[in-house]
Amino acid sequence: MTRVFSGIQPTGHLTLGNYLGAMRRWAEVDQHRAESLFCVVDLHALTMDHDPARVRRLSRQTATLLLAAGLDPDVCTVFLQSHVDEHTRLSYLLECVATDGEMRRMIQYKEKAAKERGRGGSVRLSLLTYPVLMAADILAYGTDEVPVGEDQAQHVELTRDLAVRFNQRYGQAFVVPRATLPQVAARVMNLQDPTRKMGKSDDSGAGVVYLLDEPDVVRKKVLRAVTDSGRDVVHDRAERPGLANLLDILAACTGGNPESLADVYDSYGSLKKDTAEAVVEVLRPVQARHRELCADPSYVEGVLRDGAEKARALARPTVDTAYRAIGLLPPVAEPSLSAAR
Ligand code: AQP
């Protein structure tokens, strides 16, 4: 059976981009057709200046929202990355096959490091090496497919390169995974600056729809979306990015096609109004279920405990195989050390 793994960082409040680009597909499609693992990748939230209490709060909220979005612990595995040691165990081995040049080419590293330096801050080494930890997250589970938004495609490519290199040098240890992208909303853009991704660590939040935004807040943000001075409604990502973003969001929320939807509208106002209502309707059941789950935190804790146990059992043999393949002796000496040499 196909194995699917994907993760989400508790670096901020989850956004409509996270939902349309990743979570919804995990819940509606992936968990039912494949053996699936979904992980709150909390170690990744330590790569930038962070507040420990906020990371704890956001990790709980992110896990709760994954369940609210429809992940069903009876058919998939939901867990926290830091509860399964195999991720960091494997990450070090992969650092020994990755190169620093490869790491410095990662777009997210370049963007986030530039932002941090712009603020006068220093760049954590873990920001540079985080794609290797992400590769370990994926490879530890013998993953075939990684359903992600477009922004993560480069990291999955790196994961493939590392898996192939490791297998060629040290013997077959890893399945080589591939990224799968959604057909629409692979990259939901910021409503105030449609040349930037809608990201959860955005400084202002005015162009970001958060999954827990009240309906009136959602409406306000969508109605104030930056478009352009044209009048006709066309889907053209290069020339009319703001408009294309609204059409993409509407299409993703209603199951339509962005190009055909463009023909339906003759004003920006009515497109914005319908998009706002479509987003409110998509978020309504997620928010309702989130409220229910918040009333029962022990349920969420139980899901995470069971999930970590299942994940550990799945990851351990692959990571042990990689340890042996790269030249490390097993902790308990097999018949004799000299025989193992
Ligand atoms: N705008 C987006 N459009 C489509 N998909 C998106 N994803 C994220 N933003 C969009 C997808 O959501 C999954 C989880 O994302 P993540 O937690 O790994 O990363 P992030 O949301 O990009 O968060 P960061 O890096 O902490 O902060 P920001 O957002 O400010 O850069 C992934 O599958 C991702 O593709």
Short mmCIF file of C-alpha atoms and ligand atoms in Angstrom, two decimals:
data_model
loop_
_atom_site.label_atom_id
_atom_site.label_comp_id
_atom_site.label_asym_id
_atom_site.label_seq_id
_atom_site.Cartn_x
_atom_site.Cartn_y
_atom_site.Cartn_z
CA MET A 1 0.00 0.00 0.00
CA THR A 2 1.23 3.51 -0.80
CA ARG A 3 2.65 5.29 2.21
CA VAL A 4 2.06 9.02 2.64
CA PHE A 5 3.80 11.38 5.05
CA SER A 6 3.40 15.12 5.47
CA GLY A 7 4.06 17.66 8.21
CA ILE A 8 3.03 21.08 9.38
CA GLN A 9 5.03 23.52 11.48
CA PRO A 10 3.62 25.10 14.64
CA THR A 11 5.26 28.41 13.77
CA GLY A 12 2.06 30.46 13.78
CA HIS A 13 -1.70 30.21 13.46
CA LEU A 14 -2.64 27.97 10.55
CA THR A 15 -3.80 29.70 7.40
CA LEU A 16 -6.14 29.17 4.52
CA GLY A 17 -2.98 28.40 2.49
CA ASN A 18 -2.14 25.48 4.81
CA TYR A 19 -5.71 24.24 4.54
CA LEU A 20 -6.26 24.49 0.78
CA GLY A 21 -2.68 23.61 -0.15
CA ALA A 22 -2.27 20.65 2.19
CA MET A 23 -4.60 19.76 5.09
CA ARG A 24 -7.86 19.44 3.21
CA ARG A 25 -6.36 16.99 0.74
CA TRP A 26 -4.84 14.99 3.59
CA ALA A 27 -8.28 14.66 5.19
CA GLU A 28 -10.45 14.21 2.11
CA VAL A 29 -8.21 12.06 -0.06
CA ASP A 30 -4.87 10.85 1.28
CA GLN A 31 -5.87 9.27 4.58
CA HIS A 32 -8.49 7.13 2.80
CA ARG A 33 -6.36 5.88 -0.09
CA ALA A 34 -2.97 5.35 1.55
CA GLU A 35 -1.28 4.40 4.80
CA SER A 36 -0.83 7.96 6.02
CA LEU A 37 1.15 9.75 8.70
CA PHE A 38 0.64 13.43 9.53
CA CYS A 39 3.03 15.15 11.85
CA VAL A 40 3.17 18.42 13.74
CA VAL A 41 6.84 19.15 13.08
CA ASP A 42 7.54 21.03 16.29
CA LEU A 43 11.34 20.79 16.07
CA HIS A 44 11.16 22.91 12.94
CA ALA A 45 9.54 25.67 15.00
CA LEU A 46 12.82 26.10 16.87
CA THR A 47 14.76 27.23 13.80
CA MET A 48 13.86 30.91 14.26
CA ASP A 49 13.79 33.04 17.42
CA HIS A 50 10.96 31.46 19.43
CA ASP A 51 9.01 31.67 22.66
CA PRO A 52 8.82 28.20 24.30
CA ALA A 53 5.32 28.77 25.73
CA ARG A 54 4.05 29.85 22.30
CA VAL A 55 5.52 26.77 20.60
CA ARG A 56 3.77 24.53 23.18
CA ARG A 57 0.47 26.38 22.66
CA LEU A 58 0.73 26.31 18.87
CA SER A 59 1.73 22.63 18.81
CA ARG A 60 -1.48 21.74 20.68
CA GLN A 61 -3.54 24.04 18.51
CA THR A 62 -2.04 22.68 15.29
CA ALA A 63 -2.72 19.07 16.31
CA THR A 64 -6.27 20.01 17.29
CA LEU A 65 -6.82 21.76 13.96
CA LEU A 66 -5.54 18.75 12.03
CA LEU A 67 -8.23 16.64 13.70
CA ALA A 68 -10.80 19.41 13.23
CA ALA A 69 -9.97 19.45 9.53
CA GLY A 70 -10.99 15.81 9.36
CA LEU A 71 -7.92 13.66 10.02
CA ASP A 72 -9.28 10.49 11.56
CA PRO A 73 -6.94 8.69 13.98
CA ASP A 74 -8.73 5.43 13.16
CA VAL A 75 -7.42 5.57 9.60
CA CYS A 76 -4.23 7.64 9.81
CA THR A 77 -1.46 8.43 12.30
CA VAL A 78 -1.26 11.90 13.83
CA PHE A 79 1.68 12.74 16.10
CA LEU A 80 4.28 15.25 17.24
CA GLN A 81 7.75 15.06 15.68
CA SER A 82 9.58 15.56 18.99
CA HIS A 83 7.85 12.48 20.44
CA VAL A 84 9.63 10.20 17.97
CA ASP A 85 13.43 10.23 18.39
CA GLU A 86 13.99 8.52 15.05
CA HIS A 87 13.64 11.87 13.23
CA THR A 88 16.70 13.43 14.89
CA ARG A 89 18.63 10.14 14.85
CA LEU A 90 18.24 9.96 11.11
CA SER A 91 18.76 13.66 10.51
CA TYR A 92 22.42 13.45 11.61
CA LEU A 93 23.13 10.61 9.16
CA LEU A 94 21.60 12.64 6.34
CA GLU A 95 23.76 15.64 7.31
CA CYS A 96 26.64 13.33 6.54
CA VAL A 97 25.47 12.87 2.94
CA ALA A 98 24.22 16.44 2.30
CA THR A 99 26.54 19.31 1.38
CA ASP A 100 26.54 22.84 2.75
CA GLY A 101 26.19 24.22 -0.81
CA GLU A 102 22.97 22.27 -1.25
CA MET A 103 21.59 23.72 1.98
CA ARG A 104 22.48 27.29 1.07
CA ARG A 105 20.58 26.98 -2.23
CA MET A 106 17.24 26.34 -0.49
CA ILE A 107 14.84 29.22 -1.26
CA GLN A 108 13.18 29.16 2.16
CA TYR A 109 16.58 29.39 3.85
CA LYS A 110 17.60 32.34 1.70
CA GLU A 111 14.30 34.17 2.32
CA LYS A 112 14.08 33.52 6.06
CA ALA A 113 17.78 34.16 6.69
CA ALA A 114 17.56 37.48 4.81
CA LYS A 115 14.47 38.44 6.85
CA GLU A 116 16.20 37.59 10.12
CA ARG A 117 19.37 39.47 9.18
CA GLY A 118 17.21 42.43 8.07
CA ARG A 119 15.81 42.58 11.59
CA GLY A 120 19.35 42.63 12.98
CA GLY A 121 19.02 39.09 14.32
CA SER A 122 21.37 36.15 13.89
CA VAL A 123 20.54 33.09 11.80
CA ARG A 124 20.33 29.79 13.66
CA LEU A 125 22.34 26.92 12.23
CA SER A 126 19.16 24.82 12.44
CA LEU A 127 17.51 27.10 9.85
CA LEU A 128 20.21 26.02 7.40
CA THR A 129 19.95 22.33 8.27
CA TYR A 130 16.16 22.16 8.66
CA PRO A 131 15.58 20.68 5.16
CA VAL A 132 17.76 17.71 6.22
CA LEU A 133 15.55 17.15 9.26
CA MET A 134 12.57 17.36 6.91
CA ALA A 135 14.21 14.74 4.70
CA ALA A 136 14.63 12.55 7.79
CA ASP A 137 10.93 13.08 8.68
CA ILE A 138 10.00 11.71 5.28
CA LEU A 139 12.59 8.97 4.76
CA ALA A 140 12.19 7.42 8.22
CA TYR A 141 8.77 6.12 7.19
CA GLY A 142 9.57 4.60 3.80
CA THR A 143 7.32 7.30 2.36
CA ASP A 144 6.18 7.02 -1.26
CA GLU A 145 4.29 10.32 -1.53
CA VAL A 146 4.53 13.69 0.20
CA PRO A 147 1.42 15.83 -0.35
CA VAL A 148 2.58 19.45 0.03
CA GLY A 149 1.98 22.94 -1.29
CA GLU A 150 4.32 24.28 -3.96
CA ASP A 151 6.58 26.07 -1.44
CA GLN A 152 7.79 22.73 -0.09
CA ALA A 153 8.48 21.09 -3.47
CA GLN A 154 12.17 22.07 -3.41
CA HIS A 155 12.65 20.39 -0.02
CA VAL A 156 11.08 17.19 -1.30
CA GLU A 157 13.45 17.30 -4.29
CA LEU A 158 16.37 17.55 -1.85
CA THR A 159 14.95 14.59 0.08
CA ARG A 160 14.94 12.54 -3.13
CA ASP A 161 18.54 13.51 -3.87
CA LEU A 162 19.68 12.53 -0.38
CA ALA A 163 17.84 9.21 -0.52
CA VAL A 164 19.34 8.30 -3.89
CA ARG A 165 22.84 9.35 -2.80
CA PHE A 166 22.63 7.39 0.44
CA ASN A 167 21.30 4.28 -1.29
CA GLN A 168 24.04 4.43 -3.95
CA ARG A 169 26.88 4.92 -1.47
CA TYR A 170 25.83 2.75 1.41
CA GLY A 171 23.25 0.30 0.10
CA GLN A 172 19.50 0.36 -0.18
CA ALA A 173 17.99 1.94 2.94
CA PHE A 174 15.36 4.38 1.71
CA VAL A 175 12.33 4.54 -0.54
CA VAL A 176 12.71 7.53 -2.88
CA PRO A 177 9.58 9.65 -2.33
CA ARG A 178 7.85 12.12 -4.60
CA ALA A 179 5.93 15.33 -3.92
CA THR A 180 2.28 15.52 -4.90
CA LEU A 181 0.82 19.01 -5.37
CA PRO A 182 -2.86 20.02 -5.33
CA GLN A 183 -4.43 20.85 -8.71
CA VAL A 184 -5.69 24.21 -7.48
CA ALA A 185 -4.40 26.41 -4.66
CA ALA A 186 -0.91 24.89 -4.71
CA ARG A 187 0.28 28.36 -3.71
CA VAL A 188 -2.29 30.61 -2.05
CA MET A 189 -0.96 34.15 -2.07
CA ASN A 190 -1.10 36.94 0.50
CA LEU A 191 -4.25 39.03 -0.04
CA GLN A 192 -2.38 42.30 0.53
CA ASP A 193 0.67 41.35 -1.52
CA PRO A 194 -0.20 38.67 -4.08
CA THR A 195 3.45 38.27 -5.06
CA ARG A 196 4.11 36.67 -1.64
CA LYS A 197 2.84 33.35 -0.30
CA MET A 198 0.10 33.49 2.32
CA GLY A 199 2.29 32.44 5.25
CA LYS A 200 1.54 31.88 8.91
CA SER A 201 4.60 33.81 10.09
CA ASP A 202 3.55 36.97 8.24
CA ASP A 203 4.32 40.11 10.25
CA SER A 204 1.03 41.97 9.78
CA GLY A 205 -1.57 39.26 9.12
CA ALA A 206 -3.81 41.68 7.17
CA GLY A 207 -3.45 39.63 3.98
CA VAL A 208 -3.63 36.27 5.72
CA VAL A 209 -6.84 34.36 6.44
CA TYR A 210 -6.31 32.27 9.55
CA LEU A 211 -8.36 29.10 10.02
CA LEU A 212 -9.72 30.42 13.30
CA ASP A 213 -10.62 33.91 12.02
CA GLU A 214 -14.23 34.89 12.80
CA PRO A 215 -16.48 35.05 9.68
CA ASP A 216 -16.58 38.86 9.77
CA VAL A 217 -12.80 39.06 9.93
CA VAL A 218 -12.56 36.69 6.94
CA ARG A 219 -15.03 38.83 4.97
CA LYS A 220 -13.13 42.02 5.76
CA LYS A 221 -9.78 40.55 4.70
CA VAL A 222 -11.12 39.17 1.43
CA LEU A 223 -13.10 42.30 0.55
CA ARG A 224 -9.95 44.39 1.13
CA ALA A 225 -7.78 42.12 -1.03
CA VAL A 226 -5.43 44.04 -3.31
CA THR A 227 -6.35 43.54 -6.97
CA ASP A 228 -5.34 45.99 -9.71
CA SER A 229 -6.80 48.88 -11.68
CA GLY A 230 -8.20 46.75 -14.54
CA ARG A 231 -11.95 46.14 -14.87
CA ASP A 232 -12.38 42.84 -16.68
CA VAL A 233 -12.13 39.58 -14.75
CA VAL A 234 -9.44 37.30 -16.22
CA HIS A 235 -7.22 34.59 -14.75
CA ASP A 236 -3.66 35.70 -15.40
CA ARG A 237 -1.17 34.89 -12.61
CA ALA A 238 1.71 36.82 -14.17
CA GLU A 239 -0.12 40.05 -15.07
CA ARG A 240 -3.03 40.07 -12.59
CA PRO A 241 -1.78 38.13 -9.54
CA GLY A 242 -4.30 39.52 -7.03
CA LEU A 243 -7.27 38.63 -9.19
CA ALA A 244 -5.84 35.21 -10.07
CA ASN A 245 -5.36 34.51 -6.35
CA LEU A 246 -9.02 35.28 -5.60
CA LEU A 247 -10.14 33.07 -8.49
CA ASP A 248 -7.85 30.27 -7.28
CA ILE A 249 -9.24 30.52 -3.75
CA LEU A 250 -12.83 30.57 -4.98
CA ALA A 251 -12.17 27.59 -7.24
CA ALA A 252 -10.52 25.64 -4.43
CA CYS A 253 -13.40 26.38 -2.06
CA THR A 254 -16.21 25.59 -4.51
CA GLY A 255 -14.61 22.81 -6.54
CA GLY A 256 -14.64 24.93 -9.70
CA ASN A 257 -12.02 25.86 -12.26
CA PRO A 258 -10.36 29.30 -11.93
CA GLU A 259 -10.33 30.05 -15.68
CA SER A 260 -14.02 29.17 -16.11
CA LEU A 261 -14.96 31.13 -12.98
CA ALA A 262 -13.34 34.23 -14.49
CA ASP A 263 -16.00 34.13 -17.24
CA VAL A 264 -18.80 34.17 -14.67
CA TYR A 265 -17.87 37.56 -13.14
CA ASP A 266 -17.99 41.03 -14.60
CA SER A 267 -16.90 42.95 -11.50
CA TYR A 268 -14.23 42.61 -8.84
CA GLY A 269 -16.82 43.44 -6.16
CA SER A 270 -19.03 40.43 -6.80
CA LEU A 271 -16.02 38.12 -7.14
CA LYS A 272 -14.68 39.28 -3.77
CA LYS A 273 -18.09 38.90 -2.12
CA ASP A 274 -18.57 35.34 -3.38
CA THR A 275 -14.98 34.41 -2.51
CA ALA A 276 -15.42 35.73 1.04
CA GLU A 277 -18.62 33.70 1.52
CA ALA A 278 -17.04 30.57 0.02
CA VAL A 279 -14.12 30.83 2.44
CA VAL A 280 -16.44 31.39 5.41
CA GLU A 281 -18.39 28.25 4.44
CA VAL A 282 -15.24 26.14 4.04
CA LEU A 283 -13.97 27.22 7.46
CA ARG A 284 -17.30 26.88 9.31
CA PRO A 285 -17.21 23.09 9.99
CA VAL A 286 -13.49 23.17 10.82
CA GLN A 287 -14.06 25.90 13.41
CA ALA A 288 -17.09 24.11 14.89
CA ARG A 289 -15.16 20.85 15.28
CA HIS A 290 -12.18 22.75 16.71
CA ARG A 291 -14.44 24.18 19.45
CA GLU A 292 -15.67 20.66 20.32
CA LEU A 293 -12.14 19.25 20.45
CA CYS A 294 -10.89 22.11 22.63
CA ALA A 295 -13.48 21.05 25.20
CA ASP A 296 -11.85 17.62 25.38
CA PRO A 297 -8.05 18.08 25.47
CA SER A 298 -7.46 14.59 26.85
CA TYR A 299 -8.85 13.15 23.60
CA VAL A 300 -6.26 15.07 21.56
CA GLU A 301 -3.48 14.02 23.97
CA GLY A 302 -4.54 10.38 23.62
CA VAL A 303 -4.45 10.63 19.81
CA LEU A 304 -0.93 12.08 19.94
CA ARG A 305 0.29 9.45 22.40
CA ASP A 306 -1.05 6.55 20.31
CA GLY A 307 0.17 8.21 17.11
CA ALA A 308 3.73 8.57 18.42
CA GLU A 309 3.77 4.92 19.46
CA LYS A 310 2.68 3.77 16.00
CA ALA A 311 5.10 6.14 14.28
CA ARG A 312 8.05 4.97 16.41
CA ALA A 313 7.37 1.34 15.53
CA LEU A 314 7.26 2.19 11.82
CA ALA A 315 10.37 4.38 11.76
CA ARG A 316 12.72 2.35 13.93
CA PRO A 317 13.60 -0.48 11.49
CA THR A 318 14.36 1.94 8.63
CA VAL A 319 16.54 4.17 10.79
CA ASP A 320 18.35 1.15 12.26
CA THR A 321 19.01 -0.14 8.74
CA ALA A 322 20.50 3.25 7.79
CA TYR A 323 22.73 3.21 10.91
CA ARG A 324 24.09 -0.20 10.03
CA ALA A 325 24.50 0.68 6.34
CA ILE A 326 26.54 3.83 6.99
CA GLY A 327 29.02 1.95 9.16
CA LEU A 328 27.82 2.23 12.77
CA LEU A 329 27.95 -0.82 14.99
CA PRO A 330 24.78 -1.96 16.70
CA PRO A 331 24.65 -1.05 20.42
CA VAL A 332 24.57 -4.68 21.61
CA ALA A 333 27.55 -6.50 20.21
CA GLU A 334 26.55 -9.22 17.82
CA PRO A 335 28.44 -12.49 18.24
CA SER A 336 31.78 -10.67 18.35
CA LEU A 337 33.00 -7.22 17.38
CA SER A 338 35.65 -8.62 15.09
CA ALA A 339 33.05 -10.70 13.21
CA ALA A 340 30.95 -7.58 12.60
CA ARG A 341 33.91 -5.75 11.04
N1 AQP B 1 0.18 29.71 0.94
C1 AQP B 1 0.18 28.39 0.79
N2 AQP B 1 -0.44 27.84 -0.27
C2 AQP B 1 -0.48 26.48 -0.45
N3 AQP B 1 0.08 25.63 0.44
C3 AQP B 1 0.70 26.14 1.52
N4 AQP B 1 1.33 25.58 2.56
C4 AQP B 1 1.79 26.54 3.39
N5 AQP B 1 1.45 27.74 2.92
C5 AQP B 1 0.79 27.54 1.75
C6 AQP B 1 1.49 24.13 2.74
O1 AQP B 1 1.06 23.79 4.05
C7 AQP B 1 1.85 22.69 4.51
C8 AQP B 1 2.40 23.00 5.87
O2 AQP B 1 3.18 24.17 5.79
P1 AQP B 1 4.41 24.42 6.72
O3 AQP B 1 3.96 24.44 8.10
O4 AQP B 1 5.50 23.46 6.41
O5 AQP B 1 5.01 25.75 6.24
P2 AQP B 1 4.44 27.18 6.13
O6 AQP B 1 3.00 27.33 6.36
O7 AQP B 1 5.00 27.61 4.85
O8 AQP B 1 5.06 27.86 7.42
P3 AQP B 1 6.34 28.61 7.81
O9 AQP B 1 7.46 28.25 6.88
O10 AQP B 1 6.54 28.37 9.25
O11 AQP B 1 5.99 30.07 7.75
P4 AQP B 1 5.53 30.87 6.52
O12 AQP B 1 4.24 30.28 6.14
O13 AQP B 1 5.37 32.25 6.99
O14 AQP B 1 6.62 30.69 5.50
C9 AQP B 1 2.93 22.46 3.49
O15 AQP B 1 2.56 21.37 2.67
C10 AQP B 1 2.95 23.73 2.71
O16 AQP B 1 3.39 23.53 1.37
#
